[in-house]
Amino acid sequence: MVITSEISVKKILKEDIGKYVGFAFEGDNELVEKFHFADTTLEETVSSNVKNIIELSEKIDLDCYAVYWRENIIGFFVMAYHNSMLYSFGINKQYRVKEVLMDWWEYVKTISGEYLVCPLNAENKRAINFFIKNGMEVLSEDENIVTLILKQ
């Protein structure tokens, strides 16, 4: 387990990611209503996310991580292409405060390489704004996807 401030991050098996996705998305109706392409329930959103992670893992190597704050599970993230892509992530809404998010973001940056890309649903303005405010730039965008890049 790696510790950054009060954030700890532990690599987990892809088969266990569902538990962490479920907790990260728990109670976040805004996530379901605004940031996913289809009208779905929270449970369907979790299942869809997990399915996409598992399907991608069958094509490329990826690493799944659990995120803890003071030993409490608060979320997850998935890195692909040798830690050069932040493929999926979520922090439970109770823990989306500046101190926690910044500790998490600093950790993600430390394990990425020279470049880090992150594709996002174009409607996910909350995440897009967070990443731009914290050093990422728009690499490309279309009506559905905005791809951000961080050059370190």
Backbone as a printed PyTorch tensor [residue, N CA C, xyz], in Angstrom:
tensor([[[  0.8390,  -1.1760,   0.0000],
         [  0.0000,   0.0000,   0.0000],
         [  0.8860,   1.2420,   0.0000]],

        [[  0.5390,   2.2010,  -0.8490],
         [  1.2790,   3.4520,  -0.9480],
         [  0.4910,   4.5380,  -0.2310]],

        [[  1.1680,   5.3710,   0.5280],
         [  0.4920,   6.4200,   1.2890],
         [  0.9370,   7.7860,   0.7760]],

        [[ -0.0090,   8.6540,   0.4690],
         [  0.2480,  10.0480,   0.1320],
         [ -0.6350,  10.8500,   1.0690]],

        [[ -0.0350,  11.5750,   2.0110],
         [ -0.8010,  12.2870,   3.0300],
         [ -1.7160,  11.2820,   3.7120]],

        [[ -3.0130,  11.5660,   3.7290],
         [ -3.9300,  10.6240,   4.3700],
         [ -4.6510,   9.7490,   3.3510]],

        [[ -4.2190,   9.8450,   2.1160],
         [ -4.7580,   8.9810,   1.0610],
         [ -3.8820,   7.7400,   1.0030]],

        [[ -4.5030,   6.6030,   0.9210],
         [ -3.7360,   5.4070,   0.6200],
         [ -4.3730,   4.7510,  -0.5870]],

        [[ -3.5410,   4.1580,  -1.3970],
         [ -3.9670,   3.5550,  -2.6460],
         [ -3.4270,   2.1420,  -2.6940]],

        [[ -4.2880,   1.2250,  -3.0490],
         [ -3.9000,  -0.1810,  -3.0970],
         [ -4.3110,  -0.7630,  -4.4450]],

        [[ -3.3690,  -1.4050,  -5.1120],
         [ -3.6960,  -2.0780,  -6.3660],
         [ -4.6180,  -3.2470,  -6.0490]],

        [[ -5.6690,  -3.4010,  -6.8550],
         [ -6.6420,  -4.4740,  -6.6350],
         [ -6.8310,  -5.2780,  -7.9250]],

        [[ -7.4270,  -6.4300,  -7.7900],
         [ -7.7420,  -7.2610,  -8.9460],
         [ -8.9230,  -6.6620,  -9.6990]],

        [[ -8.8980,  -6.7770, -11.0190],
         [-10.0040,  -6.2390, -11.8180],
         [-11.3240,  -6.8980, -11.4350]],

        [[-11.2580,  -8.1420, -11.0030],
         [-12.4820,  -8.8460, -10.6080],
         [-13.1270,  -8.2370,  -9.3620]],

        [[-12.3730,  -7.4710,  -8.6030],
         [-12.8880,  -6.8540,  -7.3700],
         [-13.3360,  -5.4110,  -7.5630]],

        [[-13.2020,  -4.8820,  -8.7690],
         [-13.4520,  -3.4610,  -8.9910],
         [-14.9040,  -3.0580,  -8.7090]],

        [[-15.8400,  -3.9540,  -8.9090],
         [-17.2620,  -3.6300,  -8.7280],
         [-17.5880,  -3.0760,  -7.3570]],

        [[-17.0060,  -3.6440,  -6.3320],
         [-17.2340,  -3.1740,  -4.9560],
         [-16.8400,  -1.7070,  -4.8170]],

        [[-15.7180,  -1.3360,  -5.4100],
         [-15.1860,   0.0140,  -5.2740],
         [-15.9520,   1.0090,  -6.1500]],

        [[-16.3330,   0.5770,  -7.3430],
         [-17.1500,   1.4260,  -8.2090],
         [-18.4860,   1.6940,  -7.5170]],

        [[-19.0820,   0.6510,  -6.9590],
         [-20.3560,   0.8060,  -6.2600],
         [-20.2760,   1.8080,  -5.1290]],

        [[-19.2250,   1.7300,  -4.3390],
         [-19.0900,   2.6690,  -3.2250],
         [-18.8280,   4.0840,  -3.7330]],

        [[-17.9900,   4.2120,  -4.7500],
         [-17.6560,   5.5430,  -5.2780],
         [-18.8920,   6.2510,  -5.8250]],

        [[-19.7860,   5.5120,  -6.4490],
         [-20.9650,   6.1060,  -7.0750],
         [-22.1750,   6.1730,  -6.1400]],

        [[-22.0860,   5.5390,  -4.9920],
         [-23.2150,   5.4500,  -4.0650],
         [-23.8170,   6.8230,  -3.7530]],

        [[-25.1250,   6.9330,  -3.9580],
         [-25.8470,   8.1570,  -3.6220],
         [-25.6120,   9.3280,  -4.5450]],

        [[-24.9020,   9.1200,  -5.6520],
         [-24.5760,  10.2270,  -6.5540],
         [-25.5490,  10.2500,  -7.7310]],

        [[-26.7440,  10.7440,  -7.4790],
         [-27.7520,  10.7970,  -8.5380],
         [-27.3520,  11.7350,  -9.6730]],

        [[-26.6010,  12.7900,  -9.3600],
         [-26.1400,  13.7080, -10.3960],
         [-25.2530,  12.9750, -11.4020]],

        [[-24.4120,  12.0840, -10.9260],
         [-23.5510,  11.2910, -11.8020],
         [-24.3930,  10.5060, -12.7950]],

        [[-25.4180,   9.8620, -12.2900],
         [-26.2740,   9.0320, -13.1390],
         [-27.0730,   9.8990, -14.1050]],

        [[-27.6320,  10.9900, -13.6120],
         [-28.5010,  11.8280, -14.4360],
         [-27.7530,  12.6120, -15.4980]],

        [[-26.5620,  13.1120, -15.1810],
         [-25.8860,  14.0400, -16.0850],
         [-24.7040,  13.4740, -16.8500]],

        [[-24.0120,  12.5020, -16.3020],
         [-22.7040,  12.1940, -16.8480],
         [-22.5920,  10.8670, -17.5770]],

        [[-23.6740,  10.1500, -17.7230],
         [-23.6290,   8.9110, -18.4860],
         [-24.5420,   9.0420, -19.6890]],

        [[-24.1900,   8.3460, -20.7720],
         [-24.8600,   8.5400, -22.0480],
         [-26.3110,   8.0730, -22.0540]],

        [[-26.6750,   7.1140, -21.2550],
         [-28.0290,   6.5640, -21.2960],
         [-28.7590,   6.8660, -19.9920]],

        [[-30.0840,   6.8870, -20.0710],
         [-30.8940,   6.9840, -18.8520],
         [-30.8090,   5.6370, -18.1410]],

        [[-30.2030,   5.6300, -16.9780],
         [-30.0200,   4.3850, -16.2480],
         [-30.2090,   4.6220, -14.7610]],

        [[-30.2540,   3.5350, -14.0330],
         [-30.2640,   3.6010, -12.5780],
         [-28.8150,   3.6180, -12.0930]],

        [[-28.6450,   3.8790, -10.8240],
         [-27.3050,   3.8340, -10.2360],
         [-26.6940,   2.4490, -10.4060]],

        [[-27.4890,   1.4170, -10.1410],
         [-26.9870,   0.0390, -10.2600],
         [-26.5490,  -0.2700, -11.6930]],

        [[-27.3360,   0.2030, -12.6670],
         [-26.9720,  -0.0180, -14.0690],
         [-25.7120,   0.7470, -14.4440]],

        [[-25.5610,   1.9330, -13.8840],
         [-24.3560,   2.7260, -14.1410],
         [-23.1240,   2.0100, -13.6000]],

        [[-23.2300,   1.4880, -12.3790],
         [-22.1250,   0.7230, -11.7890],
         [-21.8120,  -0.4880, -12.6600]],

        [[-22.8380,  -1.2590, -13.0220],
         [-22.6370,  -2.4620, -13.8450],
         [-22.0020,  -2.1310, -15.1830]],

        [[-22.4660,  -1.0700, -15.8100],
         [-21.9240,  -0.6650, -17.1000],
         [-20.4540,  -0.2860, -16.9720]],

        [[-20.1280,   0.4700, -15.9400],
         [-18.7360,   0.8630, -15.7200],
         [-17.8440,  -0.3550, -15.5090]],

        [[-18.2900,  -1.2630, -14.6540],
         [-17.5170,  -2.4780, -14.3720],
         [-17.3580,  -3.2990, -15.6440]],

        [[-18.4270,  -3.4600, -16.4050],
         [-18.3900,  -4.2160, -17.6630],
         [-17.3620,  -3.6010, -18.6170]],

        [[-17.3680,  -2.2810, -18.7450],
         [-16.4090,  -1.6150, -19.6350],
         [-14.9660,  -1.8330, -19.1810]],

        [[-14.7440,  -1.7880, -17.8740],
         [-13.3970,  -2.0150, -17.3360],
         [-12.9420,  -3.4410, -17.6260]],

        [[-13.8020,  -4.4090, -17.3630],
         [-13.4580,  -5.8200, -17.6090],
         [-13.2100,  -6.0570, -19.0980]],

        [[-14.0790,  -5.5200, -19.9610],
         [-13.8890,  -5.7030, -21.4020],
         [-12.5680,  -5.0960, -21.8790]],

        [[-12.2440,  -3.9060, -21.4060],
         [-10.9720,  -3.2990, -21.7990],
         [ -9.7950,  -4.1280, -21.3030]],

        [[ -9.9230,  -4.6820, -20.1040],
         [ -8.8210,  -5.4680, -19.5290],
         [ -8.5430,  -6.7340, -20.3300]],

        [[ -9.5160,  -7.1720, -21.1310],
         [ -9.3100,  -8.3420, -21.9770],
         [ -8.5290,  -7.9910, -23.2400]],

        [[ -8.4270,  -6.6930, -23.5360],
         [ -7.7320,  -6.2400, -24.7360],
         [ -6.3600,  -5.6510, -24.4390]],

        [[ -6.2360,  -4.9760, -23.3040],
         [ -4.9740,  -4.3240, -22.9500],
         [ -4.7070,  -4.5240, -21.4640]],

        [[ -3.4640,  -4.2690, -21.0710],
         [ -3.1340,  -4.3000, -19.6530],
         [ -3.6550,  -3.0390, -18.9920]],

        [[ -4.2800,  -3.2120, -17.8560],
         [ -4.6690,  -2.0600, -17.0640],
         [ -4.5230,  -2.4010, -15.5980]],

        [[ -4.4220,  -1.3540, -14.7900],
         [ -4.2660,  -1.5180, -13.3490],
         [ -5.4400,  -0.8630, -12.6480]],

        [[ -6.0140,  -1.5910, -11.7080],
         [ -7.1360,  -1.0930, -10.9240],
         [ -6.6450,  -0.7760,  -9.5150]],

        [[ -7.1230,   0.3260,  -8.9740],
         [ -6.7000,   0.7840,  -7.6600],
         [ -7.9120,   1.1190,  -6.7880]],

        [[ -7.8090,   0.7730,  -5.5250],
         [ -8.7710,   1.2080,  -4.5180],
         [ -8.1790,   2.4290,  -3.8310]],

        [[ -9.0360,   3.3830,  -3.5140],
         [ -8.5910,   4.6030,  -2.8460],
         [ -9.2040,   4.6380,  -1.4580]],

        [[ -8.3580,   4.8930,  -0.4750],
         [ -8.7840,   4.9700,   0.9240],
         [ -8.4310,   6.3450,   1.4800]],

        [[ -9.2400,   6.8310,   2.3820],
         [ -8.9610,   8.0550,   3.1360],
         [ -9.0990,   7.6770,   4.5990]],

        [[ -8.0160,   7.8130,   5.3370],
         [ -8.0070,   7.4280,   6.7460],
         [ -8.5680,   6.0150,   6.9440]],

        [[ -8.1410,   5.1170,   6.0600],
         [ -8.4780,   3.6960,   6.0840],
         [ -9.9230,   3.3810,   5.7110]],

        [[-10.6900,   4.3600,   5.2360],
         [-12.0440,   4.1270,   4.7380],
         [-12.0110,   4.0840,   3.2140]],

        [[-12.7060,   3.1220,   2.6220],
         [-12.8000,   3.0670,   1.1620],
         [-13.5480,   4.3120,   0.7010]],

        [[-12.9450,   5.0420,  -0.2430],
         [-13.6340,   6.2210,  -0.7760],
         [-13.7830,   6.1820,  -2.2880]],

        [[-13.1250,   5.2450,  -2.9540],
         [-13.2770,   5.1990,  -4.4010],
         [-12.3080,   4.2710,  -5.0900]],

        [[-12.1070,   4.5670,  -6.3690],
         [-11.2890,   3.7060,  -7.2260],
         [-10.7460,   4.5480,  -8.3750]],

        [[ -9.7810,   3.9990,  -9.0660],
         [ -9.4110,   4.5020, -10.3830],
         [ -8.7360,   3.3930, -11.1590]],

        [[ -8.7780,   3.5310, -12.4750],
         [ -8.2320,   2.5310, -13.3830],
         [ -7.2960,   3.2410, -14.3470]],

        [[ -6.0690,   2.7280, -14.4250],
         [ -5.0580,   3.2720, -15.3340],
         [ -4.8090,   2.2590, -16.4530]],

        [[ -4.6780,   2.7740, -17.6720],
         [ -4.4350,   1.9220, -18.8310],
         [ -3.1850,   2.4050, -19.5640]],

        [[ -2.7440,   1.5870, -20.5010],
         [ -1.5910,   1.9200, -21.3370],
         [ -0.3880,   2.3270, -20.4910]],

        [[  0.0060,   1.4400, -19.6000],
         [  1.1900,   1.6500, -18.7520],
         [  1.1000,   2.9640, -17.9790]],

        [[ -0.0510,   3.1820, -17.3770],
         [ -0.3260,   4.3610, -16.5350],
         [ -0.3110,   5.6800, -17.2990]],

        [[ -0.5320,   5.6450, -18.6120],
         [ -0.5890,   6.8900, -19.3750],
         [ -2.0270,   7.3410, -19.6350]],

        [[ -3.0200,   6.5350, -19.2270],
         [ -4.4220,   6.9180, -19.3860],
         [ -5.1910,   6.6660, -18.0950]],

        [[ -5.8500,   7.6940, -17.6280],
         [ -6.7980,   7.5500, -16.5280],
         [ -8.1140,   7.1700, -17.1740]],

        [[ -8.4100,   5.8700, -17.1610],
         [ -9.5380,   5.3370, -17.9140],
         [-10.8670,   5.5100, -17.1780]],

        [[-10.8590,   5.2780, -15.8840],
         [-12.0880,   5.3640, -15.1040],
         [-11.7200,   5.7310, -13.6770]],

        [[-12.6150,   6.4310, -13.0030],
         [-12.3360,   6.8460, -11.6310],
         [-13.6350,   7.2530, -10.9560]],

        [[-13.5850,   7.2700,  -9.6550],
         [-14.7100,   7.7820,  -8.8790],
         [-14.3110,   7.9170,  -7.4270]],

        [[-14.7190,   9.0270,  -6.8330],
         [-14.5340,   9.2650,  -5.4040],
         [-15.9280,   9.5120,  -4.8370]],

        [[-16.2760,   8.8250,  -3.7660],
         [-17.5920,   8.9740,  -3.1610],
         [-17.8680,  10.4400,  -2.8530]],

        [[-19.1130,  10.8620,  -3.0950],
         [-19.4320,  12.2900,  -2.9840],
         [-19.1960,  12.8590,  -1.5920]],

        [[-19.2500,  12.0410,  -0.5550],
         [-18.9660,  12.5100,   0.8040],
         [-17.5170,  12.9910,   0.9490]],

        [[-16.6310,  12.4760,   0.0900],
         [-15.2020,  12.7590,   0.2040],
         [-14.6960,  13.7140,  -0.8770]],

        [[-15.5890,  14.2880,  -1.6570],
         [-15.1840,  15.2120,  -2.7180],
         [-14.9650,  16.6120,  -2.1520]],

        [[-13.9590,  16.6940,  -1.3300],
         [-13.5360,  17.9790,  -0.7770],
         [-12.1260,  18.2330,  -1.2880]],

        [[-11.7470,  19.4920,  -1.3160],
         [-10.4820,  19.8840,  -1.9380],
         [ -9.2960,  19.0680,  -1.4370]],

        [[ -9.1410,  18.9320,  -0.1330],
         [ -7.9750,  18.2330,   0.4240],
         [ -7.8850,  16.7870,  -0.0770]],

        [[ -8.9920,  16.0820,  -0.0580],
         [ -9.0110,  14.6830,  -0.4970],
         [ -8.7640,  14.5810,  -1.9940]],

        [[ -9.4810,  15.3970,  -2.7720],
         [ -9.3220,  15.3300,  -4.2260],
         [ -7.9070,  15.6870,  -4.6660]],

        [[ -7.3240,  16.6720,  -4.0170],
         [ -5.9660,  17.0650,  -4.3960],
         [ -4.9450,  15.9900,  -4.0180]],

        [[ -5.1140,  15.3450,  -2.8750],
         [ -4.2180,  14.2440,  -2.5110],
         [ -4.3440,  13.1000,  -3.5150]],

        [[ -5.5970,  12.7870,  -3.8980],
         [ -5.8290,  11.7260,  -4.8880],
         [ -5.1740,  12.1030,  -6.2230]],

        [[ -5.3990,  13.3180,  -6.6830],
         [ -4.8500,  13.7720,  -7.9640],
         [ -3.3270,  13.7470,  -7.9490]],

        [[ -2.7160,  14.1750,  -6.8620],
         [ -1.2520,  14.1330,  -6.7650],
         [ -0.7550,  12.6940,  -6.8680]],

        [[ -1.4570,  11.7620,  -6.2590],
         [ -1.0570,  10.3600,  -6.3580],
         [ -1.1480,   9.8760,  -7.8030]],

        [[ -2.2720,  10.1700,  -8.4680],
         [ -2.4410,   9.7450,  -9.8650],
         [ -1.2880,  10.2870, -10.7090]],

        [[ -0.9450,  11.5400, -10.5300],
         [  0.1420,  12.1390, -11.3110],
         [  1.4800,  11.4580, -11.0380]],

        [[  1.7080,  11.0140,  -9.8040],
         [  3.0020,  10.3880,  -9.4920],
         [  3.1850,   9.0370, -10.1680]],

        [[  2.0930,   8.3450, -10.4600],
         [  2.2580,   7.0370, -11.1020],
         [  2.1540,   7.1110, -12.6150]],

        [[  1.7490,   8.2570, -13.1380],
         [  1.6720,   8.3880, -14.5930],
         [  3.0490,   8.7540, -15.1350]],

        [[  3.1680,   8.6670, -16.4210],
         [  4.4460,   8.9750, -17.0480],
         [  4.5400,  10.4260, -17.4700]],

        [[  5.2380,  10.6330, -18.5700],
         [  5.4450,  11.9790, -19.0930],
         [  4.1200,  12.6190, -19.5070]],

        [[  3.2000,  11.7840, -19.9890],
         [  1.8850,  12.2480, -20.4020],
         [  0.8100,  11.4280, -19.7000]],

        [[ -0.3150,  12.0720, -19.4470],
         [ -1.4790,  11.3890, -18.9040],
         [ -2.6850,  11.8910, -19.6740]],

        [[ -3.4350,  10.9900, -20.2850],
         [ -4.6600,  11.3740, -20.9770],
         [ -5.8560,  10.8440, -20.2110]],

        [[ -6.9730,  11.5400, -20.3750],
         [ -8.1980,  11.1530, -19.6910],
         [ -9.3920,  11.4880, -20.5810]],

        [[-10.0440,  10.4530, -21.1410],
         [-11.2540,  10.6960, -21.9250],
         [-12.4620,  10.8060, -20.9880]],

        [[-13.3030,  11.8080, -21.2310],
         [-14.4640,  12.0370, -20.3700],
         [-15.7070,  12.2910, -21.2180]],

        [[-16.8460,  11.9060, -20.6800],
         [-18.1230,  12.2690, -21.2750],
         [-18.1520,  13.7960, -21.3320]],

        [[-18.4930,  14.3690, -22.4710],
         [-18.4860,  15.8230, -22.6500],
         [-19.4190,  16.5360, -21.6780]],

        [[-20.4220,  15.8460, -21.1800],
         [-21.3500,  16.4500, -20.2230],
         [-20.7980,  16.4730, -18.8010]],

        [[-19.6950,  15.7860, -18.5730],
         [-19.1350,  15.7150, -17.2180],
         [-18.2850,  16.9600, -16.9450]],

        [[-18.9640,  18.0900, -16.9180],
         [-18.2820,  19.3810, -16.7210],
         [-17.5640,  19.4390, -15.3790]],

        [[-18.1200,  18.7860, -14.3760],
         [-17.5010,  18.7880, -13.0430],
         [-16.0850,  18.2280, -13.1120]],

        [[-15.9160,  17.0550, -13.7220],
         [-14.5800,  16.4490, -13.8230],
         [-13.6920,  17.2200, -14.7990]],

        [[-14.2530,  17.6290, -15.9280],
         [-13.4630,  18.3850, -16.9120],
         [-12.8950,  19.6430, -16.2600]],

        [[-13.7330,  20.3800, -15.5630],
         [-13.2790,  21.6100, -14.9120],
         [-12.2260,  21.3340, -13.8410]],

        [[-12.4170,  20.2600, -13.0650],
         [-11.4300,  19.9020, -12.0380],
         [-10.0700,  19.6450, -12.6720]],

        [[-10.0440,  18.8220, -13.7130],
         [ -8.7730,  18.4580, -14.3270],
         [ -8.1090,  19.6460, -15.0150]],

        [[ -8.8830,  20.4870, -15.6950],
         [ -8.3040,  21.6690, -16.3380],
         [ -7.7420,  22.6110, -15.2810]],

        [[ -8.4820,  22.8160, -14.2140],
         [ -8.0130,  23.6850, -13.1280],
         [ -6.7000,  23.1630, -12.5350]],

        [[ -6.4970,  21.8430, -12.6390],
         [ -5.3210,  21.2190, -12.0350],
         [ -4.2960,  20.7500, -13.0560]],

        [[ -4.2030,  21.4760, -14.1760],
         [ -3.0760,  21.2920, -15.0830],
         [ -3.3210,  20.5680, -16.3870]],

        [[ -4.4850,  19.9560, -16.5700],
         [ -4.7260,  19.2620, -17.8400],
         [ -5.2040,  20.2630, -18.8840]],

        [[ -5.0360,  19.8860, -20.1490],
         [ -5.4950,  20.7020, -21.2720],
         [ -6.3570,  19.8360, -22.1700]],

        [[ -7.2260,  20.4720, -22.9480],
         [ -8.0620,  19.7350, -23.8990],
         [ -7.1760,  19.2860, -25.0640]],

        [[ -7.1460,  17.9920, -25.2970],
         [ -6.4040,  17.4090, -26.4130],
         [ -7.3100,  17.3190, -27.6420]],

        [[ -8.5440,  16.8370, -27.4080],
         [ -9.5170,  16.7370, -28.4980],
         [-10.9160,  16.7020, -27.8920]],

        [[-11.8940,  17.0420, -28.7230],
         [-13.2780,  16.9470, -28.2690],
         [-14.2000,  16.7800, -29.4550]],

        [[-15.2690,  16.0410, -29.1960],
         [-16.3660,  15.9400, -30.1480],
         [-17.6460,  16.0850, -29.3430]],

        [[-18.7740,  15.7770, -29.9190],
         [-20.0200,  16.0240, -29.1910],
         [-20.1990,  15.1180, -27.9720]],

        [[-19.5140,  13.9880, -27.9190],
         [-19.6820,  13.0610, -26.7980],
         [-18.4920,  12.9670, -25.8570]],

        [[-17.2780,  13.1180, -26.3600],
         [-16.0770,  12.8590, -25.5710],
         [-15.1310,  14.0640, -25.6140]],

        [[-14.6300,  14.4250, -24.4420],
         [-13.5490,  15.3960, -24.3290],
         [-12.3460,  14.6280, -23.7910]],

        [[-11.2360,  14.6860, -24.5070],
         [-10.0270,  14.0220, -24.0770],
         [ -9.0550,  15.0820, -23.5710]],

        [[ -8.6370,  14.9170, -22.3290],
         [ -7.7140,  15.8490, -21.6890],
         [ -6.3180,  15.2260, -21.6500]],

        [[ -5.3080,  16.0910, -21.5920],
         [ -3.9280,  15.6180, -21.4890],
         [ -3.1780,  16.4500, -20.4590]],

        [[ -2.3280,  15.7650, -19.7150],
         [ -1.4130,  16.4100, -18.7770],
         [ -0.0050,  16.1030, -19.2600]],

        [[  0.7830,  17.1340, -19.5020],
         [  2.1790,  16.9730, -19.8990],
         [  3.0170,  17.3020, -18.6680]],

        [[  3.7470,  16.2990, -18.1820],
         [  4.5380,  16.5090, -16.9560],
         [  6.0020,  16.7290, -17.2740]]])
